[in-house]
Amino acid sequence: MSIPAANLMTALRSGHSTSPRLTWYGPDSERVELSGRVLDNWVAKTSNLLQDELDAEPGMSIRLDLPAHWKSFVWALAAWQLGMEVVFDDTSADLLATDKPDDGAGAGFEAVVAVPLAALAMRWPGELPSGVVDYAAEVRSHGDVFMAHNEPEATLPAVRGTSGIPHDDLIEGFAAAQEPGVRLLVRAADGLESCLAASLGAWKEDGSVVLVHPDLDVTEHLLENERVSRS
């Protein structure tokens, strides 16, 4: 596979694969650290869920109705690896991933996936509307290695939001420029699209990301403890 997202995942699981690549600080003292290998594992499982359970394929679109969070990063990377278009605005899409799966959430979508944001969630906490897929309950049964059924074309759309970006321009055109080896502070309050652009830029330069929930104060202790080099 030659699209940039697939190449990025190869790099993350190959070079310094046990080093932290994504660290999440959430409410209630939640801290989740994903190495390159573990991040790739989550992304592969999610890509396989999309492909094998939801019949997703290159050229299809998925709306991420999710805040900036480590799980929404996984979803974006999984969709891009598959050759899908990630939709950040309220326009139409084939599939929906959401943390708010109410009874009307599925209107206009071929499938809806409920994504619980708690780090250790094994299933959705409560009842789900009929037909909604429980991400936490389903994702762990999928394979740790992703093999695409169909190789995506690099000219297919990758991003729909503040601008439209094709897959072949995802890393060079959508990702924000960063310094080599950066340990980058990313504030979730900036929104999912902006946070992903910043993070892709850091990973492109063999760096890593510290993503912080909007309700948390970014203290000097946090910056020093995580060895943040740019905030």
Short mmCIF file of C-alpha atoms in Angstrom, two decimals:
data_model
loop_
_atom_site.label_atom_id
_atom_site.label_comp_id
_atom_site.label_asym_id
_atom_site.label_seq_id
_atom_site.Cartn_x
_atom_site.Cartn_y
_atom_site.Cartn_z
CA MET A 1 0.00 0.00 0.00
CA SER A 2 1.36 3.38 -0.98
CA ILE A 3 -1.01 5.92 0.55
CA PRO A 4 0.66 8.12 3.21
CA ALA A 5 -1.49 6.93 6.13
CA ALA A 6 -0.50 3.30 5.53
CA ASN A 7 3.15 4.30 5.24
CA LEU A 8 2.87 6.26 8.50
CA MET A 9 1.48 3.26 10.37
CA THR A 10 4.34 1.12 9.01
CA ALA A 11 6.82 3.67 10.35
CA LEU A 12 5.15 3.88 13.77
CA ARG A 13 5.19 0.12 14.30
CA SER A 14 8.69 -0.34 12.90
CA GLY A 15 10.93 2.44 14.20
CA HIS A 16 11.29 2.78 17.99
CA SER A 17 8.04 0.82 18.23
CA THR A 18 8.08 0.64 22.04
CA SER A 19 8.57 4.39 22.50
CA PRO A 20 5.55 6.54 23.44
CA ARG A 21 3.80 8.02 20.40
CA LEU A 22 0.50 9.17 21.91
CA THR A 23 -0.09 10.07 25.55
CA TRP A 24 -3.56 11.08 26.69
CA TYR A 25 -4.44 13.04 29.82
CA GLY A 26 -8.14 12.89 30.64
CA PRO A 27 -10.48 13.62 33.55
CA ASP A 28 -10.26 11.77 36.88
CA SER A 29 -6.46 11.36 36.66
CA GLU A 30 -6.76 9.30 33.49
CA ARG A 31 -3.47 8.82 31.67
CA VAL A 32 -3.15 6.51 28.68
CA GLU A 33 0.17 5.98 26.92
CA LEU A 34 0.36 4.24 23.56
CA SER A 35 3.64 3.15 22.01
CA GLY A 36 3.95 2.97 18.24
CA ARG A 37 3.25 -0.75 18.35
CA VAL A 38 0.20 -0.41 20.60
CA LEU A 39 -1.19 2.50 18.59
CA ASP A 40 -0.78 0.46 15.40
CA ASN A 41 -2.52 -2.47 17.09
CA TRP A 42 -5.58 -0.35 17.94
CA VAL A 43 -5.62 1.16 14.45
CA ALA A 44 -5.35 -2.26 12.78
CA LYS A 45 -8.20 -3.69 14.85
CA THR A 46 -10.37 -0.68 14.03
CA SER A 47 -9.54 -0.87 10.31
CA ASN A 48 -10.47 -4.55 10.36
CA LEU A 49 -13.75 -3.77 12.12
CA LEU A 50 -14.53 -1.18 9.45
CA GLN A 51 -13.62 -3.49 6.58
CA ASP A 52 -14.92 -6.84 7.81
CA GLU A 53 -17.94 -5.89 9.91
CA LEU A 54 -19.14 -2.65 8.34
CA ASP A 55 -18.15 -3.39 4.72
CA ALA A 56 -16.13 -0.18 4.49
CA GLU A 57 -13.88 0.24 1.47
CA PRO A 58 -11.72 2.90 -0.17
CA GLY A 59 -13.65 5.96 -1.24
CA MET A 60 -16.35 5.64 1.43
CA SER A 61 -16.75 8.37 4.03
CA ILE A 62 -17.05 8.33 7.82
CA ARG A 63 -18.14 11.20 10.03
CA LEU A 64 -16.26 11.38 13.32
CA ASP A 65 -18.75 12.90 15.74
CA LEU A 66 -16.16 12.68 18.50
CA PRO A 67 -14.07 15.09 20.56
CA ALA A 68 -10.29 15.15 20.30
CA HIS A 69 -9.38 12.00 22.25
CA TRP A 70 -6.97 9.12 21.81
CA LYS A 71 -9.80 6.89 20.56
CA SER A 72 -10.90 9.42 17.94
CA PHE A 73 -7.26 9.56 16.77
CA VAL A 74 -7.40 5.77 16.37
CA TRP A 75 -10.57 6.06 14.31
CA ALA A 76 -9.14 8.70 11.99
CA LEU A 77 -5.93 6.71 11.40
CA ALA A 78 -7.92 3.52 10.82
CA ALA A 79 -10.19 5.18 8.27
CA TRP A 80 -7.26 6.80 6.46
CA GLN A 81 -5.34 3.52 6.38
CA LEU A 82 -8.35 1.96 4.68
CA GLY A 83 -8.54 4.77 2.12
CA MET A 84 -11.69 6.40 3.48
CA GLU A 85 -12.62 10.07 3.70
CA VAL A 86 -12.83 11.39 7.27
CA VAL A 87 -15.61 13.95 7.69
CA PHE A 88 -15.17 16.56 10.42
CA ASP A 89 -18.20 18.73 9.64
CA ASP A 90 -21.94 17.99 9.63
CA THR A 91 -22.21 17.02 5.98
CA SER A 92 -23.44 13.60 4.87
CA ALA A 93 -21.31 10.47 5.16
CA ASP A 94 -21.66 6.71 4.71
CA LEU A 95 -20.77 5.78 8.29
CA LEU A 96 -20.88 7.49 11.68
CA ALA A 97 -18.68 7.02 14.75
CA THR A 98 -20.06 8.87 17.75
CA ASP A 99 -19.97 9.10 21.53
CA LYS A 100 -23.62 10.29 21.51
CA PRO A 101 -25.60 7.46 19.90
CA ASP A 102 -29.16 8.68 20.57
CA ASP A 103 -32.21 7.23 18.85
CA GLY A 104 -31.93 9.62 15.90
CA ALA A 105 -28.19 9.32 15.39
CA GLY A 106 -28.41 6.74 12.62
CA ALA A 107 -30.55 8.72 10.21
CA GLY A 108 -28.88 8.89 6.82
CA PHE A 109 -25.98 6.55 7.65
CA GLU A 110 -25.38 2.99 6.49
CA ALA A 111 -24.02 2.12 9.94
CA VAL A 112 -23.46 3.80 13.30
CA VAL A 113 -20.75 2.89 15.81
CA ALA A 114 -20.97 3.94 19.46
CA VAL A 115 -17.55 4.81 20.89
CA PRO A 116 -17.34 4.96 24.70
CA LEU A 117 -14.49 7.26 25.69
CA ALA A 118 -13.60 5.71 29.06
CA ALA A 119 -10.18 4.08 28.73
CA LEU A 120 -11.14 0.72 30.23
CA ALA A 121 -14.67 0.46 28.82
CA MET A 122 -15.40 -3.12 27.70
CA ARG A 123 -18.84 -2.21 26.35
CA TRP A 124 -21.18 0.75 25.98
CA PRO A 125 -22.47 1.81 29.45
CA GLY A 126 -26.21 1.31 29.00
CA GLU A 127 -28.65 0.46 26.24
CA LEU A 128 -27.90 1.29 22.62
CA PRO A 129 -30.45 2.05 19.91
CA SER A 130 -31.23 -0.91 17.69
CA GLY A 131 -28.57 -1.61 15.07
CA VAL A 132 -25.85 0.55 16.61
CA VAL A 133 -22.49 -1.23 16.85
CA ASP A 134 -20.75 -1.21 20.23
CA TYR A 135 -17.11 -0.38 19.43
CA ALA A 136 -15.71 -1.39 22.82
CA ALA A 137 -17.46 -4.77 22.73
CA GLU A 138 -16.52 -5.58 19.14
CA VAL A 139 -13.07 -4.16 18.42
CA ARG A 140 -11.00 -6.58 20.51
CA SER A 141 -12.16 -9.59 18.48
CA HIS A 142 -10.61 -8.22 15.28
CA GLY A 143 -7.12 -8.96 14.01
CA ASP A 144 -3.99 -7.15 15.11
CA VAL A 145 -2.71 -6.88 11.52
CA PHE A 146 -4.58 -5.04 8.79
CA MET A 147 -4.58 -6.34 5.22
CA ALA A 148 -6.66 -4.26 2.84
CA HIS A 149 -9.01 -6.11 0.51
CA ASN A 150 -8.65 -3.31 -2.04
CA GLU A 151 -5.68 -0.98 -2.40
CA PRO A 152 -6.91 2.63 -2.28
CA GLU A 153 -6.08 5.20 -4.91
CA ALA A 154 -3.97 8.06 -3.59
CA THR A 155 -6.23 10.59 -5.32
CA LEU A 156 -9.28 9.61 -3.27
CA PRO A 157 -10.48 12.24 -0.75
CA ALA A 158 -9.06 11.89 2.78
CA VAL A 159 -10.30 14.95 4.68
CA ARG A 160 -13.57 16.85 4.57
CA GLY A 161 -13.80 19.77 6.96
CA THR A 162 -12.25 23.21 6.76
CA SER A 163 -10.60 22.05 3.54
CA GLY A 164 -10.67 19.06 1.22
CA ILE A 165 -7.48 16.98 1.10
CA PRO A 166 -6.76 13.85 -1.00
CA HIS A 167 -4.84 10.91 0.44
CA ASP A 168 -1.65 11.70 -1.45
CA ASP A 169 -1.54 15.11 0.25
CA LEU A 170 -2.53 13.99 3.75
CA ILE A 171 0.95 14.18 5.28
CA GLU A 172 2.42 17.00 3.21
CA GLY A 173 -0.70 19.17 2.87
CA PHE A 174 -2.89 18.47 5.92
CA ALA A 175 -0.28 17.76 8.60
CA ALA A 176 1.09 20.82 10.40
CA ALA A 177 4.84 21.40 10.15
CA GLN A 178 6.78 20.25 13.23
CA GLU A 179 10.39 19.91 14.30
CA PRO A 180 12.17 16.55 14.03
CA GLY A 181 11.69 14.37 17.13
CA VAL A 182 9.27 16.80 18.75
CA ARG A 183 7.40 15.87 21.93
CA LEU A 184 4.33 17.96 21.13
CA LEU A 185 1.66 19.22 23.51
CA VAL A 186 -1.74 19.13 21.78
CA ARG A 187 -4.76 20.70 23.46
CA ALA A 188 -8.00 18.83 22.84
CA ALA A 189 -9.90 22.11 23.13
CA ASP A 190 -8.55 23.02 19.67
CA GLY A 191 -10.87 20.46 18.09
CA LEU A 192 -10.35 17.09 16.47
CA GLU A 193 -9.37 18.27 12.99
CA SER A 194 -6.74 20.72 14.27
CA CYS A 195 -5.37 18.22 16.80
CA LEU A 196 -4.98 15.53 14.16
CA ALA A 197 -3.18 17.90 11.80
CA ALA A 198 -0.71 18.80 14.56
CA SER A 199 -0.22 15.17 15.56
CA LEU A 200 0.32 13.90 12.02
CA GLY A 201 3.04 16.52 11.68
CA ALA A 202 4.75 15.29 14.84
CA TRP A 203 4.59 11.62 13.80
CA LYS A 204 5.86 12.48 10.33
CA GLU A 205 8.98 13.86 12.02
CA ASP A 206 9.42 10.75 14.19
CA GLY A 207 8.00 12.63 17.18
CA SER A 208 5.27 12.02 19.73
CA VAL A 209 2.17 13.69 21.10
CA VAL A 210 0.77 14.58 24.53
CA LEU A 211 -2.97 15.19 24.13
CA VAL A 212 -4.66 16.97 27.03
CA HIS A 213 -8.39 17.15 27.81
CA PRO A 214 -9.89 20.68 27.88
CA ASP A 215 -10.75 20.44 31.60
CA LEU A 216 -7.16 19.80 32.66
CA ASP A 217 -4.64 22.48 33.54
CA VAL A 218 -1.37 22.20 31.67
CA THR A 219 1.05 22.61 34.57
CA GLU A 220 4.81 22.96 34.54
CA HIS A 221 4.93 19.61 36.32
CA LEU A 222 3.04 17.96 33.45
CA LEU A 223 5.27 19.56 30.83
CA GLU A 224 8.43 18.52 32.65
CA ASN A 225 7.17 15.03 33.50
CA GLU A 226 6.26 14.37 29.84
CA ARG A 227 9.42 16.10 28.53
CA VAL A 228 7.32 18.28 26.23
CA SER A 229 9.55 20.17 23.81
CA ARG A 230 6.88 22.27 22.13
CA SER A 231 3.56 23.52 23.46
#
